[in-house]
């Protein structure tokens, strides 16, 4: 595989309880690229991220991360090279963990300090990161007491702790107030524009939260259900039950577009994706979209 390929998903499918959640997912992310993974609620973005972060395995297809095939290489080694900020990860911290420890353990990718030890310099870096996100005052507190916004900032600081080759952020601005969101956006824009080989994947369902420097997008939508697999819905003129499979589940999510952000975010594509007329706008370098 080409050396600068950081992530490669080949015909990936993920199934649970007889339901196909995502299918036919193909994506290549190279060193230094900044990607947005975009799509409506429940389409499978976090499911895909679970694989990119080595937390779940595909039911079909192959996932390569930093040159290694998922399932055929030690995930603990891989995790040390990946920075992750996600709500799933946030739930894994022991409730009484000191936020400073939650950040410094980003180096070893464990949740919950146990027998691992860190140097003074590493702790100093963790403190600096906390201060960068204006939550230096959280040192000595307990994770379970943090507000959602504080927890988010701790998570991003942790994701950056190991200077990772691959940075994955799943909805990093969830729960933040306006000031907090804009502050995280500033940091993400800095990461987006930094001159480095770091590959970054940012998951969002809000166009307003695409930071500067992110110039590629993978858009997830529903794969059309084949006529044989569709369930007839009572008021459905063509008797297909749009987007509902034979078990009554929504049809699988897939990547319907990947490439340049500017070419991807069109009125037509979002109108089709959300099933209503949408107009996309861009001002002050930021994107937004409204139903018209
Ligand atoms: N382990 C699982 N078992 C069964 N169903 C699952 C599992 N994980 C996810 N799902 C289902 O798969 C679908 C996709 O979920 P996922 O969280 O990946 O979507 P998402 O695009 O991240 O959504 P959101 O934008 O709302 O966070 C949902 O319908 C969810 O209920």
GROMACS .gro file of C-alpha atoms and ligand atoms in nm:
model
  323
    1UNK     CA    1   0.000   0.000   0.000
    2UNK     CA    2   0.115   0.352  -0.079
    3UNK     CA    3   0.307   0.486   0.222
    4UNK     CA    4   0.116   0.808   0.257
    5UNK     CA    5  -0.219   0.628   0.289
    6UNK     CA    6  -0.330   0.668   0.651
    7UNK     CA    7  -0.675   0.516   0.622
    8UNK     CA    8  -0.824   0.288   0.366
    9UNK     CA    9  -1.171   0.137   0.379
   10UNK     CA   10  -1.246  -0.124   0.116
   11UNK     CA   11  -1.605  -0.238   0.061
   12UNK     CA   12  -1.676  -0.215   0.431
   13UNK     CA   13  -2.001  -0.342   0.577
   14UNK     CA   14  -2.113  -0.347   0.941
   15UNK     CA   15  -2.411  -0.555   1.057
   16UNK     CA   16  -2.578  -0.593   1.394
   17UNK     CA   17  -2.884  -0.801   1.482
   18UNK     CA   18  -2.965  -0.885   1.118
   19UNK     CA   19  -2.953  -0.517   1.029
   20UNK     CA   20  -2.701  -0.382   0.778
   21UNK     CA   21  -2.598  -0.052   0.934
   22UNK     CA   22  -2.339   0.058   0.678
   23UNK     CA   23  -2.241  -0.104   0.349
   24UNK     CA   24  -2.018  -0.054   0.044
   25UNK     CA   25  -1.809   0.202   0.230
   26UNK     CA   26  -1.493   0.298   0.042
   27UNK     CA   27  -1.263   0.578   0.146
   28UNK     CA   28  -0.894   0.666   0.127
   29UNK     CA   29  -0.738   0.928   0.353
   30UNK     CA   30  -0.376   1.032   0.298
   31UNK     CA   31  -0.121   1.192   0.528
   32UNK     CA   32  -0.180   1.564   0.573
   33UNK     CA   33  -0.541   1.551   0.448
   34UNK     CA   34  -0.823   1.712   0.646
   35UNK     CA   35  -1.157   1.536   0.601
   36UNK     CA   36  -1.510   1.602   0.715
   37UNK     CA   37  -1.739   1.300   0.753
   38UNK     CA   38  -2.086   1.440   0.709
   39UNK     CA   39  -2.435   1.293   0.708
   40UNK     CA   40  -2.776   1.294   0.877
   41UNK     CA   41  -2.849   1.149   1.223
   42UNK     CA   42  -2.832   0.773   1.245
   43UNK     CA   43  -2.667   0.720   0.905
   44UNK     CA   44  -2.365   0.539   1.051
   45UNK     CA   45  -2.096   0.805   1.103
   46UNK     CA   46  -2.012   0.693   1.456
   47UNK     CA   47  -2.020   0.332   1.342
   48UNK     CA   48  -1.758   0.415   1.079
   49UNK     CA   49  -1.555   0.612   1.332
   50UNK     CA   50  -1.562   0.313   1.568
   51UNK     CA   51  -1.363   0.125   1.304
   52UNK     CA   52  -1.125   0.409   1.223
   53UNK     CA   53  -1.050   0.431   1.594
   54UNK     CA   54  -0.997   0.050   1.615
   55UNK     CA   55  -1.293   0.009   1.853
   56UNK     CA   56  -1.511  -0.204   1.622
   57UNK     CA   57  -1.439  -0.439   1.336
   58UNK     CA   58  -1.609  -0.462   0.998
   59UNK     CA   59  -1.845  -0.753   0.929
   60UNK     CA   60  -1.723  -0.750   0.565
   61UNK     CA   61  -1.448  -0.572   0.378
   62UNK     CA   62  -1.112  -0.446   0.497
   63UNK     CA   63  -0.994  -0.148   0.697
   64UNK     CA   64  -0.629  -0.040   0.685
   65UNK     CA   65  -0.504   0.205   0.945
   66UNK     CA   66  -0.151   0.351   0.931
   67UNK     CA   67  -0.047   0.064   0.707
   68UNK     CA   68  -0.196  -0.219   0.914
   69UNK     CA   69  -0.510  -0.419   0.853
   70UNK     CA   70  -0.763  -0.393   1.133
   71UNK     CA   71  -0.799  -0.734   1.296
   72UNK     CA   72  -0.449  -0.845   1.196
   73UNK     CA   73  -0.241  -0.613   1.408
   74UNK     CA   74  -0.222  -0.516   1.775
   75UNK     CA   75  -0.489  -0.246   1.821
   76UNK     CA   76  -0.318  -0.116   2.135
   77UNK     CA   77  -0.011  -0.026   1.930
   78UNK     CA   78  -0.228   0.148   1.673
   79UNK     CA   79  -0.427   0.341   1.932
   80UNK     CA   80  -0.114   0.515   2.059
   81UNK     CA   81  -0.078   0.670   1.713
   82UNK     CA   82  -0.441   0.782   1.692
   83UNK     CA   83  -0.596   1.076   1.877
   84UNK     CA   84  -0.966   1.028   1.940
   85UNK     CA   85  -1.231   1.254   2.084
   86UNK     CA   86  -1.581   1.104   2.091
   87UNK     CA   87  -1.879   1.073   2.324
   88UNK     CA   88  -1.825   0.693   2.333
   89UNK     CA   89  -1.475   0.746   2.464
   90UNK     CA   90  -1.596   1.003   2.718
   91UNK     CA   91  -1.819   0.736   2.874
   92UNK     CA   92  -1.522   0.507   2.938
   93UNK     CA   93  -1.340   0.719   3.197
   94UNK     CA   94  -1.363   0.611   3.559
   95UNK     CA   95  -1.594   0.865   3.728
   96UNK     CA   96  -1.335   0.980   3.983
   97UNK     CA   97  -1.050   1.024   3.734
   98UNK     CA   98  -0.865   1.355   3.751
   99UNK     CA   99  -0.909   1.539   3.417
  100UNK     CA  100  -0.531   1.591   3.412
  101UNK     CA  101  -0.490   1.211   3.412
  102UNK     CA  102  -0.757   1.181   3.143
  103UNK     CA  103  -0.538   1.405   2.925
  104UNK     CA  104  -0.198   1.252   3.002
  105UNK     CA  105  -0.327   0.897   2.943
  106UNK     CA  106  -0.388   1.003   2.582
  107UNK     CA  107  -0.021   0.904   2.541
  108UNK     CA  108  -0.094   0.539   2.607
  109UNK     CA  109  -0.457   0.549   2.488
  110UNK     CA  110  -0.589   0.393   2.808
  111UNK     CA  111  -0.889   0.524   2.998
  112UNK     CA  112  -0.825   0.516   3.370
  113UNK     CA  113  -0.473   0.554   3.511
  114UNK     CA  114  -0.354   0.233   3.667
  115UNK     CA  115   0.010   0.125   3.674
  116UNK     CA  116   0.124   0.343   3.390
  117UNK     CA  117   0.355   0.630   3.487
  118UNK     CA  118   0.429   0.958   3.313
  119UNK     CA  119   0.716   1.204   3.339
  120UNK     CA  120   0.695   1.556   3.481
  121UNK     CA  121   0.742   1.691   3.130
  122UNK     CA  122   0.445   1.486   3.009
  123UNK     CA  123   0.230   1.619   3.291
  124UNK     CA  124   0.343   1.970   3.205
  125UNK     CA  125   0.232   1.918   2.846
  126UNK     CA  126  -0.107   1.792   2.968
  127UNK     CA  127  -0.141   2.105   3.188
  128UNK     CA  128  -0.050   2.330   2.895
  129UNK     CA  129  -0.313   2.160   2.679
  130UNK     CA  130  -0.577   2.204   2.950
  131UNK     CA  131  -0.481   2.571   2.978
  132UNK     CA  132  -0.497   2.610   2.597
  133UNK     CA  133  -0.859   2.503   2.619
  134UNK     CA  134  -0.916   2.730   2.919
  135UNK     CA  135  -0.988   2.446   3.157
  136UNK     CA  136  -0.663   2.447   3.356
  137UNK     CA  137  -0.875   2.492   3.669
  138UNK     CA  138  -1.006   2.135   3.630
  139UNK     CA  139  -0.686   1.974   3.756
  140UNK     CA  140  -0.764   1.783   4.076
  141UNK     CA  141  -1.138   1.759   3.996
  142UNK     CA  142  -1.332   1.443   3.898
  143UNK     CA  143  -1.444   1.354   3.545
  144UNK     CA  144  -1.803   1.273   3.642
  145UNK     CA  145  -1.861   1.622   3.781
  146UNK     CA  146  -1.759   1.807   3.464
  147UNK     CA  147  -2.011   1.993   3.251
  148UNK     CA  148  -2.053   1.863   2.896
  149UNK     CA  149  -1.852   2.154   2.758
  150UNK     CA  150  -1.570   2.098   3.004
  151UNK     CA  151  -1.562   1.727   2.924
  152UNK     CA  152  -1.544   1.802   2.552
  153UNK     CA  153  -1.245   2.031   2.602
  154UNK     CA  154  -1.067   1.771   2.816
  155UNK     CA  155  -1.127   1.514   2.541
  156UNK     CA  156  -0.981   1.729   2.267
  157UNK     CA  157  -0.679   1.810   2.484
  158UNK     CA  158  -0.634   1.436   2.539
  159UNK     CA  159  -0.667   1.362   2.166
  160UNK     CA  160  -0.378   1.600   2.097
  161UNK     CA  161  -0.159   1.478   2.385
  162UNK     CA  162   0.037   1.221   2.182
  163UNK     CA  163   0.081   1.444   1.874
  164UNK     CA  164  -0.104   1.171   1.676
  165UNK     CA  165  -0.054   1.085   1.311
  166UNK     CA  166  -0.429   1.037   1.280
  167UNK     CA  167  -0.672   1.259   1.466
  168UNK     CA  168  -1.039   1.163   1.477
  169UNK     CA  169  -1.299   1.391   1.626
  170UNK     CA  170  -1.660   1.279   1.645
  171UNK     CA  171  -1.889   1.581   1.696
  172UNK     CA  172  -1.634   1.768   1.909
  173UNK     CA  173  -1.854   2.075   1.960
  174UNK     CA  174  -2.152   1.890   2.110
  175UNK     CA  175  -2.274   2.055   2.427
  176UNK     CA  176  -2.060   2.367   2.394
  177UNK     CA  177  -2.200   2.717   2.435
  178UNK     CA  178  -2.139   2.976   2.163
  179UNK     CA  179  -1.807   3.091   2.310
  180UNK     CA  180  -1.691   2.734   2.368
  181UNK     CA  181  -1.790   2.626   2.020
  182UNK     CA  182  -1.611   2.915   1.854
  183UNK     CA  183  -1.303   2.852   2.066
  184UNK     CA  184  -1.296   2.486   1.961
  185UNK     CA  185  -1.358   2.597   1.601
  186UNK     CA  186  -1.054   2.822   1.626
  187UNK     CA  187  -0.843   2.532   1.751
  188UNK     CA  188  -0.978   2.301   1.481
  189UNK     CA  189  -0.910   2.565   1.216
  190UNK     CA  190  -0.554   2.589   1.346
  191UNK     CA  191  -0.525   2.209   1.317
  192UNK     CA  192  -0.692   2.224   0.974
  193UNK     CA  193  -0.438   2.472   0.844
  194UNK     CA  194  -0.127   2.341   1.020
  195UNK     CA  195   0.151   2.238   0.792
  196UNK     CA  196   0.189   1.878   0.906
  197UNK     CA  197   0.146   1.523   0.789
  198UNK     CA  198  -0.128   1.462   1.042
  199UNK     CA  199  -0.445   1.322   0.885
  200UNK     CA  200  -0.760   1.454   1.046
  201UNK     CA  201  -1.117   1.323   1.024
  202UNK     CA  202  -1.387   1.541   1.175
  203UNK     CA  203  -1.738   1.401   1.205
  204UNK     CA  204  -2.029   1.640   1.204
  205UNK     CA  205  -2.387   1.677   1.092
  206UNK     CA  206  -2.367   2.056   1.104
  207UNK     CA  207  -2.219   2.253   0.816
  208UNK     CA  208  -2.168   2.551   1.047
  209UNK     CA  209  -1.911   2.346   1.235
  210UNK     CA  210  -1.673   2.280   0.948
  211UNK     CA  211  -1.349   2.458   1.040
  212UNK     CA  212  -1.114   2.636   0.800
  213UNK     CA  213  -0.856   2.413   0.634
  214UNK     CA  214  -1.086   2.111   0.602
  215UNK     CA  215  -1.116   2.084   0.227
  216UNK     CA  216  -1.237   1.727   0.172
  217UNK     CA  217  -1.568   1.570   0.257
  218UNK     CA  218  -1.715   1.222   0.269
  219UNK     CA  219  -2.094   1.245   0.266
  220UNK     CA  220  -2.299   0.955   0.398
  221UNK     CA  221  -2.651   0.885   0.276
  222UNK     CA  222  -2.884   0.589   0.253
  223UNK     CA  223  -2.822   0.323  -0.005
  224UNK     CA  224  -3.140   0.276  -0.207
  225UNK     CA  225  -3.327  -0.042  -0.113
  226UNK     CA  226  -3.363  -0.285  -0.400
  227UNK     CA  227  -3.718  -0.360  -0.506
  228UNK     CA  228  -3.690  -0.722  -0.383
  229UNK     CA  229  -3.571  -0.612  -0.036
  230UNK     CA  230  -3.818  -0.331   0.015
  231UNK     CA  231  -4.122  -0.350   0.242
  232UNK     CA  232  -4.448  -0.217   0.106
  233UNK     CA  233  -4.563   0.075   0.318
  234UNK     CA  234  -4.938   0.148   0.335
  235UNK     CA  235  -4.938   0.500   0.188
  236UNK     CA  236  -4.653   0.457  -0.047
  237UNK     CA  237  -4.758   0.514  -0.406
  238UNK     CA  238  -4.499   0.281  -0.556
  239UNK     CA  239  -4.545   0.022  -0.281
  240UNK     CA  240  -4.176   0.024  -0.194
  241UNK     CA  241  -4.172   0.178   0.152
  242UNK     CA  242  -3.896   0.427   0.080
  243UNK     CA  243  -3.566   0.342   0.239
  244UNK     CA  244  -3.709   0.067   0.462
  245UNK     CA  245  -3.571  -0.284   0.424
  246UNK     CA  246  -3.750  -0.618   0.451
  247UNK     CA  247  -3.705  -0.623   0.833
  248UNK     CA  248  -3.854  -0.276   0.875
  249UNK     CA  249  -3.514  -0.114   0.935
  250UNK     CA  250  -3.384   0.197   0.759
  251UNK     CA  251  -3.169   0.099   0.463
  252UNK     CA  252  -2.793   0.090   0.516
  253UNK     CA  253  -2.577   0.401   0.518
  254UNK     CA  254  -2.301   0.438   0.262
  255UNK     CA  255  -2.066   0.706   0.132
  256UNK     CA  256  -2.251   0.882  -0.150
  257UNK     CA  257  -1.977   1.135  -0.224
  258UNK     CA  258  -1.613   1.175  -0.137
  259UNK     CA  259  -1.382   1.444  -0.264
  260UNK     CA  260  -1.348   1.819  -0.264
  261UNK     CA  261  -1.564   1.994  -0.006
  262UNK     CA  262  -1.653   2.279  -0.239
  263UNK     CA  263  -1.780   2.042  -0.506
  264UNK     CA  264  -1.950   1.813  -0.257
  265UNK     CA  265  -2.164   2.061  -0.069
  266UNK     CA  266  -2.416   2.153  -0.335
  267UNK     CA  267  -2.783   2.248  -0.299
  268UNK     CA  268  -2.879   1.947  -0.511
  269UNK     CA  269  -2.684   1.694  -0.308
  270UNK     CA  270  -2.811   1.816   0.029
  271UNK     CA  271  -3.165   1.846  -0.105
  272UNK     CA  272  -3.150   1.481  -0.203
  273UNK     CA  273  -2.980   1.378   0.121
  274UNK     CA  274  -3.235   1.539   0.352
  275UNK     CA  275  -3.539   1.499   0.126
  276UNK     CA  276  -3.629   1.869   0.134
  277UNK     CA  277  -3.520   2.174  -0.064
  278UNK     CA  278  -3.195   2.300   0.090
  279UNK     CA  279  -2.982   2.598   0.004
  280UNK     CA  280  -2.616   2.601   0.098
  281UNK     CA  281  -2.439   2.928   0.179
  282UNK     CA  282  -2.085   3.028   0.252
  283UNK     CA  283  -1.981   3.344   0.430
  284UNK     CA  284  -1.677   3.449   0.637
  285UNK     CA  285  -1.521   3.117   0.532
  286UNK     CA  286  -1.797   2.921   0.710
  287UNK     CA  287  -2.075   2.708   0.566
  288UNK     CA  288  -2.444   2.700   0.650
  289UNK     CA  289  -2.758   2.548   0.500
  290UNK     CA  290  -3.130   2.616   0.530
  291UNK     CA  291  -3.450   2.460   0.402
  292UNK     CA  292  -3.613   2.697   0.152
  293LIG     N1  293  -2.397  -0.202   1.811
  293LIG     C1  294  -2.510  -0.170   1.752
  293LIG     N2  295  -2.615  -0.256   1.751
  293LIG     C2  296  -2.730  -0.225   1.689
  293LIG     N3  297  -2.753  -0.107   1.627
  293LIG     C3  298  -2.654  -0.017   1.627
  293LIG     C4  299  -2.528  -0.042   1.688
  293LIG     N4  300  -2.450   0.066   1.670
  293LIG     C5  301  -2.524   0.156   1.601
  293LIG     N5  302  -2.647   0.106   1.575
  293LIG     C6  303  -2.752   0.173   1.494
  293LIG     O1  304  -2.690   0.208   1.374
  293LIG     C7  305  -2.740   0.330   1.323
  293LIG     C8  306  -2.624   0.423   1.298
  293LIG     O2  307  -2.576   0.471   1.421
  293LIG     P1  308  -2.455   0.575   1.433
  293LIG     O3  309  -2.442   0.613   1.576
  293LIG     O4  310  -2.336   0.518   1.366
  293LIG     O5  311  -2.509   0.698   1.347
  293LIG     P2  312  -2.456   0.848   1.336
  293LIG     O6  313  -2.453   0.881   1.191
  293LIG     O7  314  -2.329   0.863   1.411
  293LIG     O8  315  -2.573   0.928   1.408
  293LIG     P3  316  -2.575   1.067   1.489
  293LIG     O9  317  -2.546   1.177   1.391
  293LIG    O10  318  -2.717   1.072   1.537
  293LIG    O11  319  -2.474   1.058   1.600
  293LIG     C9  320  -2.840   0.380   1.426
  293LIG    O12  321  -2.970   0.348   1.380
  293LIG    C10  322  -2.805   0.302   1.552
  293LIG    O13  323  -2.920   0.283   1.630
   0.00000   0.00000   0.00000
